[in-house]
Coordinates of C-alpha atoms and ligand atoms in Angstrom, one line a residue:
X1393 CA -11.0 -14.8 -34.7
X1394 CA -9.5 -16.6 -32.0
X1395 CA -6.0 -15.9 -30.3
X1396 CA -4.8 -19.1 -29.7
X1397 CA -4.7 -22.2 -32.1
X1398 CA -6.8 -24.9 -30.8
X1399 CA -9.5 -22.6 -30.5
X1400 CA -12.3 -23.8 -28.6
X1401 CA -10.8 -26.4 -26.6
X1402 CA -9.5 -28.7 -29.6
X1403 CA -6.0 -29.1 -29.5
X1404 CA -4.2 -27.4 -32.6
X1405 CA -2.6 -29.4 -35.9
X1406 CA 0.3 -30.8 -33.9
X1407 CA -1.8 -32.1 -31.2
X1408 CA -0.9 -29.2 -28.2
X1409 CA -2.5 -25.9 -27.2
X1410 CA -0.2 -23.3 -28.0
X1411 CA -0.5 -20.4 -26.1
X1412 CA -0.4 -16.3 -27.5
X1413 CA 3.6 -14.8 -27.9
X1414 CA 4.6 -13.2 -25.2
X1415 CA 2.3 -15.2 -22.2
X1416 CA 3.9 -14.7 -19.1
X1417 CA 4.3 -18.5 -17.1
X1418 CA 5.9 -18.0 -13.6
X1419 CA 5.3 -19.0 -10.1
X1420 CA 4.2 -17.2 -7.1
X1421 CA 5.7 -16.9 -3.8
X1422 CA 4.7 -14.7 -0.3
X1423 CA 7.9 -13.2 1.8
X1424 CA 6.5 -14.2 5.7
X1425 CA 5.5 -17.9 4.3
X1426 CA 9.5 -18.7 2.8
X1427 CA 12.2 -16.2 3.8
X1428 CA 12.8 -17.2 7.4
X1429 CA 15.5 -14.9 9.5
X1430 CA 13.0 -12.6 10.6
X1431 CA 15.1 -10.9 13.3
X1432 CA 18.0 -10.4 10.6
X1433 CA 19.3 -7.3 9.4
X1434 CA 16.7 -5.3 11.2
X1435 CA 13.7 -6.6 10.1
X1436 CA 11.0 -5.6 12.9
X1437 CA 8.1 -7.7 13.7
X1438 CA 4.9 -8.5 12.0
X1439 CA 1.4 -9.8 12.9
X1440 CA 2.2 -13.1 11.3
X1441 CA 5.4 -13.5 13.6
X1442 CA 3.0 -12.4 16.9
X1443 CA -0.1 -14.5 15.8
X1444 CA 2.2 -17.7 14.7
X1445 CA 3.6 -17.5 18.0
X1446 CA 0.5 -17.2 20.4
X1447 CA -0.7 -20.3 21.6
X1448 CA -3.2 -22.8 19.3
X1449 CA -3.4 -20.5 16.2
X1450 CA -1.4 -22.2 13.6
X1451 CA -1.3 -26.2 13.5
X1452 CA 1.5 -27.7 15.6
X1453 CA 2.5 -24.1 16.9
X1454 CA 4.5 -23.8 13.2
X1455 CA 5.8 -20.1 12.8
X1456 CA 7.7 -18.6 10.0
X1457 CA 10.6 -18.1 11.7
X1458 CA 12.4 -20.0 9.7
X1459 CA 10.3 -21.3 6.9
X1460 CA 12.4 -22.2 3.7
X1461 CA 15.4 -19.4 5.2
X1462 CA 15.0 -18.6 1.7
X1463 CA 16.2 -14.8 2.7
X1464 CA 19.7 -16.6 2.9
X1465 CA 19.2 -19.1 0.1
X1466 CA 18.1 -16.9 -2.4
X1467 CA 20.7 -17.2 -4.6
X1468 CA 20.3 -20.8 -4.8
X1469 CA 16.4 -20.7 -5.3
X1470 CA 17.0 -18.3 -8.3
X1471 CA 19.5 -21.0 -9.8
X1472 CA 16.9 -24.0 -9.5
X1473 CA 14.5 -21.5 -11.2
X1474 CA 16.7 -21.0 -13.7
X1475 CA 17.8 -24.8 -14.4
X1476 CA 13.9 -25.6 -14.3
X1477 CA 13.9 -22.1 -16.8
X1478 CA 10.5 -21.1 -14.9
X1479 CA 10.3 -17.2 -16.8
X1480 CA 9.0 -15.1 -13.9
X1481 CA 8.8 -15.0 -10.0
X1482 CA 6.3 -13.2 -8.7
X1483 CA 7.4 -12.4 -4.6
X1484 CA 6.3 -10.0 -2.2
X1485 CA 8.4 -7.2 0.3
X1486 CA 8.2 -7.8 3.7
X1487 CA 6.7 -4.5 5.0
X1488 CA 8.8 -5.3 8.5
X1489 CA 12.0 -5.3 6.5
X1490 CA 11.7 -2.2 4.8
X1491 CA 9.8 0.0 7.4
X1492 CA 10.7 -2.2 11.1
X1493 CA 8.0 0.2 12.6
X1494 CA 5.7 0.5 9.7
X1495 CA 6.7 4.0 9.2
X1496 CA 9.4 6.3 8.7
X1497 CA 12.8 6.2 6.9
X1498 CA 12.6 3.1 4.7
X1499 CA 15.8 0.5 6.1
X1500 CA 18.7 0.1 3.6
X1501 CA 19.5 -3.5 4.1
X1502 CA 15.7 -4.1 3.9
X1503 CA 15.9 -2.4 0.1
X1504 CA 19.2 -4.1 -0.6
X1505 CA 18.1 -7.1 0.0
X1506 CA 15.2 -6.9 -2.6
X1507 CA 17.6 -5.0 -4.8
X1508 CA 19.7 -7.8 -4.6
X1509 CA 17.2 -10.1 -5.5
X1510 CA 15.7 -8.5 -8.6
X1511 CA 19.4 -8.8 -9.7
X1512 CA 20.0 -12.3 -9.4
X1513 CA 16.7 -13.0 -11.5
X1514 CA 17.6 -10.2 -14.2
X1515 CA 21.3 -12.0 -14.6
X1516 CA 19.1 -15.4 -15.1
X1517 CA 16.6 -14.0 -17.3
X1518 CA 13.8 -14.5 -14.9
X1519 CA 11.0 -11.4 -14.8
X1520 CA 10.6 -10.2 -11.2
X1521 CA 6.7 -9.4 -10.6
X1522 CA 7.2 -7.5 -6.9
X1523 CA 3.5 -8.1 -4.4
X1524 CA 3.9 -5.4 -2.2
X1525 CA 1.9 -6.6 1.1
X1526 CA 1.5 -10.3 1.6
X1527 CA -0.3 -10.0 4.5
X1528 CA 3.0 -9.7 6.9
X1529 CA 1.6 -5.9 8.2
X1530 CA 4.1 -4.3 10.7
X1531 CA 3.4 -4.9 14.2
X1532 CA 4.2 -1.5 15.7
X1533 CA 0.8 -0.9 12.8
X1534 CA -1.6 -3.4 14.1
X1535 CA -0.9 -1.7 17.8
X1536 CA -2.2 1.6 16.4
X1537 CA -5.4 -0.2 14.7
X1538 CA -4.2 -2.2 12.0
X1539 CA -6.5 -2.1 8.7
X1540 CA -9.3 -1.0 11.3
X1541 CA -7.7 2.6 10.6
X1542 CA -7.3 4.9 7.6
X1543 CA -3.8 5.8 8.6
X1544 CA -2.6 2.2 7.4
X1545 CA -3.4 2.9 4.3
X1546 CA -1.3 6.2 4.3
X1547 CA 1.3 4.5 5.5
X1548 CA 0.9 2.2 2.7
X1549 CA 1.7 4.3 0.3
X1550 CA 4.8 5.5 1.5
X1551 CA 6.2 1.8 1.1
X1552 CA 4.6 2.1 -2.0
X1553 CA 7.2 4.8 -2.9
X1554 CA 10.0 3.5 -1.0
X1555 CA 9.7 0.2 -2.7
X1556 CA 9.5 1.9 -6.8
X1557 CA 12.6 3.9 -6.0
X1558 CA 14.6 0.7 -5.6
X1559 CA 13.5 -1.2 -7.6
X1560 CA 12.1 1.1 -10.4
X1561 CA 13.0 -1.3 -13.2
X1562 CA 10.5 -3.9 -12.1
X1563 CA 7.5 -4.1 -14.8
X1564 CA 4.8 -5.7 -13.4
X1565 CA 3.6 -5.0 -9.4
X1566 CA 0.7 -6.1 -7.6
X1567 CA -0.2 -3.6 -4.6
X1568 CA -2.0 -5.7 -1.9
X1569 CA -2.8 -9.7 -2.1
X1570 CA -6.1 -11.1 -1.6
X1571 CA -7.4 -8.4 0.6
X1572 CA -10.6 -10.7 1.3
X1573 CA -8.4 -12.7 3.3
X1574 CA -6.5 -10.6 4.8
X1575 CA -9.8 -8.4 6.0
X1576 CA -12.0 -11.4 6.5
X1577 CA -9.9 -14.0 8.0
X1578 CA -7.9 -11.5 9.9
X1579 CA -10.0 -9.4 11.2
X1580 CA -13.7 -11.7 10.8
X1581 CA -13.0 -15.3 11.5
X1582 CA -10.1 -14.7 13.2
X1583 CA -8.5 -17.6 11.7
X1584 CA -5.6 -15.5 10.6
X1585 CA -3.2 -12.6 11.9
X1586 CA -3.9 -10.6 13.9
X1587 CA -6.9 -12.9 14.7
X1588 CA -9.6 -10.5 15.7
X1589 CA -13.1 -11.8 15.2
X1590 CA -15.0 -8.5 14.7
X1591 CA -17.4 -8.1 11.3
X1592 CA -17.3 -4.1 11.8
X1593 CA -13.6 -4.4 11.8
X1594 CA -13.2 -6.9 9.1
X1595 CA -15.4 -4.4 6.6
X1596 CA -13.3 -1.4 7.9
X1597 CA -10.2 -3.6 6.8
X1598 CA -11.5 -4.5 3.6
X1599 CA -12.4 -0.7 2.3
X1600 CA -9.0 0.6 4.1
X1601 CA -6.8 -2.3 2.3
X1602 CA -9.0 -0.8 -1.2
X1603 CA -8.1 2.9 -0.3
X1604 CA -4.4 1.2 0.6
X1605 CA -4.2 0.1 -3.3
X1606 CA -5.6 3.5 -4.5
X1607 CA -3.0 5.5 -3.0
X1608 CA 0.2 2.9 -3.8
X1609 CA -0.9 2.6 -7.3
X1610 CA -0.9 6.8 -7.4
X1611 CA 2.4 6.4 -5.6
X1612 CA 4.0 4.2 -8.2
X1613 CA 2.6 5.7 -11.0
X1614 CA 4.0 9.0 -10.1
X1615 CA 6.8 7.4 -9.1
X1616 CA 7.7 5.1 -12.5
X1617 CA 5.9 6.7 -15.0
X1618 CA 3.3 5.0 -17.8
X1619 CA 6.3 2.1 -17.8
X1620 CA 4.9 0.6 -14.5
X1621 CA 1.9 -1.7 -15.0
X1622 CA -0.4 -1.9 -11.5
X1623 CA -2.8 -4.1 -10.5
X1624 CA -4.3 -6.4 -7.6
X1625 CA -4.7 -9.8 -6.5
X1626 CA -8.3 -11.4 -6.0
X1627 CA -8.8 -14.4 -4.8
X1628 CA -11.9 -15.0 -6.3
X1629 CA -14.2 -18.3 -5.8
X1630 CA -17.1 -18.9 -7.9
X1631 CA -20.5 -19.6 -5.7
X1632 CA -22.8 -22.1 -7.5
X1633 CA -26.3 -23.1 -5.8
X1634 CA -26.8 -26.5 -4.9
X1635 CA -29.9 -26.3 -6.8
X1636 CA -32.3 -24.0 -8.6
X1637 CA -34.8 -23.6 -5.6
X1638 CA -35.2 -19.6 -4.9
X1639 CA -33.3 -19.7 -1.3
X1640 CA -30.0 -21.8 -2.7
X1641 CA -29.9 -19.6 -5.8
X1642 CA -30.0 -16.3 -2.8
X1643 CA -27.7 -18.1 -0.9
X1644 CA -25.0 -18.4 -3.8
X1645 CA -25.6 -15.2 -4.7
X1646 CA -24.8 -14.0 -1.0
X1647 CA -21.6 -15.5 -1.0
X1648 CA -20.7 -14.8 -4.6
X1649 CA -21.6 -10.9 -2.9
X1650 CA -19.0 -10.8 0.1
X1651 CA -16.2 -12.9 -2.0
X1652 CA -16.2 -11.6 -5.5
X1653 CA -18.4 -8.8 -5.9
X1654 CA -17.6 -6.5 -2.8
X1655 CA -14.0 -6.3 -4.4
X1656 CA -14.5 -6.7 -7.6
X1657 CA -17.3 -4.1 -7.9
X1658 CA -15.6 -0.7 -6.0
X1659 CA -12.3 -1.5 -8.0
X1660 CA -14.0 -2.1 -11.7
X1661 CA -17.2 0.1 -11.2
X1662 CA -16.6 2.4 -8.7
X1663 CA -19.0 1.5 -5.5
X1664 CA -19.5 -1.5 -3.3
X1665 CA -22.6 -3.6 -3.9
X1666 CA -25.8 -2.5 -2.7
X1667 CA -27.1 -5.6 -1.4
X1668 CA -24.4 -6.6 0.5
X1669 CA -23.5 -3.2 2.0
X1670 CA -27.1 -3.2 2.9
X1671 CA -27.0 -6.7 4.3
X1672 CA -23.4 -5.7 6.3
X1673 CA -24.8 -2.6 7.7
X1674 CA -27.8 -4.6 8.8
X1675 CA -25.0 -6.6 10.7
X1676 CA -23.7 -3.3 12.0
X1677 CA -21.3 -3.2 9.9
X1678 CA -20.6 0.0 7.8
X1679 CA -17.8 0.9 5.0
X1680 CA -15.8 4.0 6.5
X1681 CA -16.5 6.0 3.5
X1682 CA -14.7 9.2 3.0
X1683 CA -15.1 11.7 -0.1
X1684 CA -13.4 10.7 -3.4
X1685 CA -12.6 7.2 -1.8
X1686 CA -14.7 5.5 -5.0
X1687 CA -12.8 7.5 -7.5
X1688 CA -9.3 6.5 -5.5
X1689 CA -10.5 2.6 -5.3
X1690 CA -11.4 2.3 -8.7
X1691 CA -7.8 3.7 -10.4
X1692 CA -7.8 2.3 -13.7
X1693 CA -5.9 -1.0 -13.2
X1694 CA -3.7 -2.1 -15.8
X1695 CA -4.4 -5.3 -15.2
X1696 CA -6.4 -7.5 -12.5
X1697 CA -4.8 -10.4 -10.8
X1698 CA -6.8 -13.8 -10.4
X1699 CA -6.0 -16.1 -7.6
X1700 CA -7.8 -19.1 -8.2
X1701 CA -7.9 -22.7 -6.3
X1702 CA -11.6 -23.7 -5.9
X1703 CA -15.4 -23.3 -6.4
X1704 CA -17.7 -24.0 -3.9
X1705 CA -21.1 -25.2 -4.0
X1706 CA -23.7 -24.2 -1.5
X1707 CA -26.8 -24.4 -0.6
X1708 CA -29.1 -21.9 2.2
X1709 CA -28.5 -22.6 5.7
X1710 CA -29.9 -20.0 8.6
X1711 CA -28.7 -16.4 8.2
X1712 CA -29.2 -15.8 11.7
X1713 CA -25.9 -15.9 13.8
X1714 CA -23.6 -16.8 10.6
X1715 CA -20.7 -15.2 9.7
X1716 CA -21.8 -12.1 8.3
X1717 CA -25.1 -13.2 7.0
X1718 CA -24.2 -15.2 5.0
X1719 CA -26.3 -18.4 5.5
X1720 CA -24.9 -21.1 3.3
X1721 CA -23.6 -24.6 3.5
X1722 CA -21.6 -25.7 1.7
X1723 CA -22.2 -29.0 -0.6
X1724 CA -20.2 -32.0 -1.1
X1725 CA -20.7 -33.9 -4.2
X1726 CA -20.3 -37.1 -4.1
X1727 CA -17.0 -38.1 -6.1
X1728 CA -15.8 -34.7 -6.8
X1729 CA -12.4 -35.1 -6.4
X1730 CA -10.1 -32.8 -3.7
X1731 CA -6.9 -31.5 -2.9
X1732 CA -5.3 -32.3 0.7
X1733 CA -6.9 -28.7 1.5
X1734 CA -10.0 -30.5 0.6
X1735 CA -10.5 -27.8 -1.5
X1736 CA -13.0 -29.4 -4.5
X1737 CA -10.6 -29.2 -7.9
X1738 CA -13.2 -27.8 -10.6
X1739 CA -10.6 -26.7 -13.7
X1740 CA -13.7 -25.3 -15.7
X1741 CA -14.8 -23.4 -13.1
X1742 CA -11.4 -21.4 -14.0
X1743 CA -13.0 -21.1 -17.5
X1744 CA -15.8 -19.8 -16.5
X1745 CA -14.7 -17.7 -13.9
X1746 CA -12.6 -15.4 -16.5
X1747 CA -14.8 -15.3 -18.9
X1748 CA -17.4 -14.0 -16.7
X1749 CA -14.9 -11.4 -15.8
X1750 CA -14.9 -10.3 -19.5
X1751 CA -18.5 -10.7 -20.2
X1752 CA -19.7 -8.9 -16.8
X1753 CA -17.2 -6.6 -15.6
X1754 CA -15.1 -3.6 -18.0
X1755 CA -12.1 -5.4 -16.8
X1756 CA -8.5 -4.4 -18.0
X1757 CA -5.8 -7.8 -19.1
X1758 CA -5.9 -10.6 -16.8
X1759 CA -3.2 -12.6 -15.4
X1760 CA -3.8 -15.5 -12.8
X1761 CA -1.5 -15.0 -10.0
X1762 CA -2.1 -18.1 -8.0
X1763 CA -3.3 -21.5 -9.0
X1764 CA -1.9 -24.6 -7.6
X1765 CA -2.7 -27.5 -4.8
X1766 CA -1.6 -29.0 -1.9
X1767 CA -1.3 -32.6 -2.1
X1768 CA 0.7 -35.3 0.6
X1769 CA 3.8 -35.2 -1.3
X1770 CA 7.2 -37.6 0.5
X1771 CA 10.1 -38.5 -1.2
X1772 CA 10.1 -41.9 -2.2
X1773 CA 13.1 -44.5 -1.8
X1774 CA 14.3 -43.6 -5.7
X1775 CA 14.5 -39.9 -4.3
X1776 CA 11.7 -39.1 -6.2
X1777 CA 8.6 -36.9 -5.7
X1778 CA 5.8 -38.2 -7.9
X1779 CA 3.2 -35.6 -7.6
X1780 CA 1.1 -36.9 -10.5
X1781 CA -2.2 -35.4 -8.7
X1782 CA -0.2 -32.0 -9.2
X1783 CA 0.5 -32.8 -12.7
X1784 CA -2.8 -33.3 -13.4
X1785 CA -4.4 -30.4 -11.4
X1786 CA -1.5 -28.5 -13.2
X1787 CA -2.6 -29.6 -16.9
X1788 CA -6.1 -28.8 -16.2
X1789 CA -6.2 -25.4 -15.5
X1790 CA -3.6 -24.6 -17.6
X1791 CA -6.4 -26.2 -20.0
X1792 CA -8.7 -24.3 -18.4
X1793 CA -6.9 -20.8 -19.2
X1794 CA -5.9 -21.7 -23.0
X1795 CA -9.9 -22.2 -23.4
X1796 CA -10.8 -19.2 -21.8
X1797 CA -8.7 -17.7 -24.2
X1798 CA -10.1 -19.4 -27.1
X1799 CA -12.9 -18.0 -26.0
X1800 CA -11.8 -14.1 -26.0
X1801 CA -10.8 -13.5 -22.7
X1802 CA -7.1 -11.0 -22.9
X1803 CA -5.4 -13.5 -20.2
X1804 CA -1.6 -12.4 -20.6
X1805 CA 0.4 -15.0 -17.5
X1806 CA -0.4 -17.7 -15.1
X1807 CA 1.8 -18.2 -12.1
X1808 CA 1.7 -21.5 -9.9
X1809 CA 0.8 -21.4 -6.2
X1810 CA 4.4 -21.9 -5.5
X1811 CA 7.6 -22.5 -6.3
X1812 CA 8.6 -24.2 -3.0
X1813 CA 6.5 -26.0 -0.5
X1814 CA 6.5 -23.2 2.4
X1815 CA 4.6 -21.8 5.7
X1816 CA 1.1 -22.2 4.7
X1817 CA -0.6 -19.7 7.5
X1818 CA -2.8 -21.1 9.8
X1819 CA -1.6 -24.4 8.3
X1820 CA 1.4 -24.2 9.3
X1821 CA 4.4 -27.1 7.1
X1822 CA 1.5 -29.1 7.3
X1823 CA 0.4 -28.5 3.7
X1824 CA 2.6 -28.9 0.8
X1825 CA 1.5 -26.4 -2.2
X1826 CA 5.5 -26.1 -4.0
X1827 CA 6.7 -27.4 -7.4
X1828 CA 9.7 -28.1 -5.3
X1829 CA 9.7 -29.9 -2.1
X1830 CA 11.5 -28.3 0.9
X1831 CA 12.7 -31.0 3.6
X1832 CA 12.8 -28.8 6.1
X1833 CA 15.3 -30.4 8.2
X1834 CA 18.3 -30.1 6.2
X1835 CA 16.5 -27.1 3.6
X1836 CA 17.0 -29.8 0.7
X1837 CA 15.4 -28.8 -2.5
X1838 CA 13.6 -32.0 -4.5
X1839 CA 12.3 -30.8 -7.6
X1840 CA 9.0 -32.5 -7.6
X1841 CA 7.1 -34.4 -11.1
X1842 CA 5.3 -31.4 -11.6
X1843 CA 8.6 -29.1 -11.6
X1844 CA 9.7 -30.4 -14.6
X1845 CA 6.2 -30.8 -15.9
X1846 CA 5.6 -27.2 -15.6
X1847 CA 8.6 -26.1 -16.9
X1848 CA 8.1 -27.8 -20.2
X1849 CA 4.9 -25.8 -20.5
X1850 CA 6.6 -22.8 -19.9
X1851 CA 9.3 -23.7 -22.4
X1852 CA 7.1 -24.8 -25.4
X1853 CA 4.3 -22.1 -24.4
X1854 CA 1.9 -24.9 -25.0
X1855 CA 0.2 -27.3 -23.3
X1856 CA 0.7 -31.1 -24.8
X1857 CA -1.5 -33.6 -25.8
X1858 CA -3.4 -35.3 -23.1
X1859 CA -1.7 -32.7 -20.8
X1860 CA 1.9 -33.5 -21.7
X1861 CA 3.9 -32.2 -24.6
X1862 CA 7.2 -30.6 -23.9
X1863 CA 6.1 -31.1 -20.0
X1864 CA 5.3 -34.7 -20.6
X1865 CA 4.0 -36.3 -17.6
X1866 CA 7.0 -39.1 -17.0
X1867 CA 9.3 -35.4 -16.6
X1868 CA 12.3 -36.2 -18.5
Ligands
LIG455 C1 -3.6 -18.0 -1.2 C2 -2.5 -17.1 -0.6 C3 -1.2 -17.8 -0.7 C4 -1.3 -19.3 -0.3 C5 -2.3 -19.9 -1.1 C6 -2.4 -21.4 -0.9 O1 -4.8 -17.6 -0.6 O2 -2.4 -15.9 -1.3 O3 -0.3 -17.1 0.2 O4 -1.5 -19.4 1.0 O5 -3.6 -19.3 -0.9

């Protein structure tokens, strides 16, 4: 029997798709991309605050240094959440803040200040979900090898613990974001901090941010008891093949390797993918195994994070001298539509992405952590922000997740990719990805279309028809 009314993608007796009691709807936020005053109170330095800074690595020279200043606006962002009654905020610690040199005596304003803010969305009713590394690793870190080195991820842990005694009455914490990224980009492509380009060091980061999650979800285990649920954010992106010709099915299946499986594998089966460890070693690059790391990576979870934005479709290009490889192109199809990432918008291929989670992997409850798009969002001469492209990306993969539902999968939340428009990495303010726009001028908050289009969702716990319902498209 299905979960949800409306069961197999037909809308329920009054029209909407209700969603199960007790589905968690918030929005998702990073610490280095909105929080700003990173010299105050202590806070050390990061490899997003060296990177940003270096010449030519993020778009116009943009930095976080100031971002949405939300560190002093806090209280103000929690209100708007409230008015808007969005139920939970999932943000992340800034390592820095809490540990300036990455190690040692965790700082008390940097607690406090998260303290603080786990307050102010208790007294509003809004469930705190606490990332605990967004990619903002401590400086003084990187210096002694970064995720290259094992110690990291012992150093990890100790936030881990630092972090659970203060704010022990948070329910729901996700131990590293996207470590794909963070490995691949960081340490690979060099597109993001600290910008090496080095495929031995990327895989060493990859398995080291793994054993990094192992030992923090020990740590707050031991530290919060059975009450704690732990899990991780993917970012996972379904590879289809252009076509059904052998190489473009291989190639898919190569990327659908390094993106999905090599994390998805060690954490919900207990070892890394033979053919892609074979075809990284063949690249000289090897996992830095040590004894009981498979047993440490694949802690039970008690639930698995999805990030999801995109699918892409490729096709096999030369293997020689590619990253990794990897050897694909990607496709365009004609008339697929795109966000201003240019990043295809494929709402079933959410669908089918969790439900081949279910079908393939022994996975635990799934919530998505990130879904959302950038579009070229201005305020218009009424004051306005009519995002109706985010409306609509909104509505259909919010469809998306009440059909994977239908269709068994135990999905328990869905958090938007993010409350505010903020510091979107190598992008810099360039990209606008918030349900609120930021004029970063003055800081002004504009609630955008899709603000109050969300929130209805939220409130109702259904989706309307055509998309609309309680968060009707005209907002009001
Ligand atoms: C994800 C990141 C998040 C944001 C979105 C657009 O990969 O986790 O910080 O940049 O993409």
């Amino acid at each position: 029997m299905s979960r949800v009314e409306g069961a197999g993608g037909q809308p329920g007796p009054g029209g909407e798709r209700r969603f199960p009691d007790g589905f968690l709807w918030g929005v998702s936020t990073a610490a280095y991309q909105v929080e700003g005053a990173v010299s105050k109170d202590g806070r050390g330095e990061s490899i997003w605050d060296r990177f940003s800074h270096a010449p030519g690595r993020t778009f116009h020279g943009d930095t976080g240094d100031v971002a949405c200043d939300q560190y002093h606006r806090i209280g103000e962002d929690v209100e708007l959440m409230a008015e808007l009654q969005i139920p939970a905020l999932r943000f992340s610690v800034a390592w820095p803040r809490i540990q300036p040199e990455g190690r040692g005596p965790a700082s008390r304003a940097g607690l406090d200040h998260y303290r603080r803010v786990v307050d102010l969305l208790r007294q509003h009713g809004i469930e705190p979900v606490v990332t605990l590394y967004h990619w903002d690793l401590p400086q003084p870190l990187e210096d002694a090898g970064g995720w290259r080195s094992r110690e990291t991820a012992l150093r990890f842990a100790d936030l881990a613990e630092a972090v659970a005694g203060a704010l022990s009455d948070v329910g729901l914490w996700v131990t590293v974001n996207e470590p794909w990224v963070a490995a691949f980009l960081g340490y690979g492509t060099g597109e993001h901090a600290p910008g090496a380009t080095d495929l031995a060091s990327a895989v060493a980061a990859s398995h080291h941010l793994l054993v990094a999650h192992g030992l923090a979800t020990r740590a707050l285990r031991a530290r919060l008891g059975a009450e704690a649920r732990v899990g991780i954010s993917l970012n996972l992106v379904p590879a289809i093949p252009a076509s059904d010709a052998p190489e473009d099915l291989a190639a898919a299946g190569r990327l659908d390797g390094l993106t999905n499986r090599w994390f998805l594998d060690p954490l919900l089966r207990g070892r890394y993918p033979s053919d892609v460890l074979g075809r990284l070693s063949a690249q000289g690059a090897e996992v830095p195994l040590v004894e009981g790391d498979e047993a440490l990576v694949a802690v039970p979870l008690d639930f698995l994070g999805v990030n999801y934005y995109t699918t892409r479709t490729v096709a096999a290009a030369p293997v020689e001298g590619s990253f990794a490889g990897l050897g694909v192109a990607d496709v365009d199809l004609p008339g697929a539509a795109r966000t201003a990432k240019n990043w295809r918008i494929d709402p079933e291929g959410l669908t089918a992405l969790l439900c081949r989670l279910s079908s393939e992997y022994p996975v635990p409850p799934l919530y998505v952590t990130e879904n959302g798009a950038a579009f070229c969002d201005y305020v218009d001469p009424e004051g306005e922000v009519r995002d109706l492209e985010r409306v609509e990306y909104l509505a259909g993969h919010v469809r998306a997740c009440h059909e994977a539902i239908a269709r068994g999968v135990d999905l328990r939340g869905y958090f938007v990719w993010s409350l505010l428009d903020n510091f979107e990495w190598a992008d810099g303010y360039s990209m606008r990805f918030g349900l609120v726009y930021v004029d970063y001028g003055t800081q002004r908050r504009v609630p955008k279309r899709s603000a109050r289009f969300y929130a209805g969702v939220a409130r109702d716990n259904a989706l309307g028809v055509e998309g609309a319902g309680a968060g009707s498209v005209s907002g009001q």
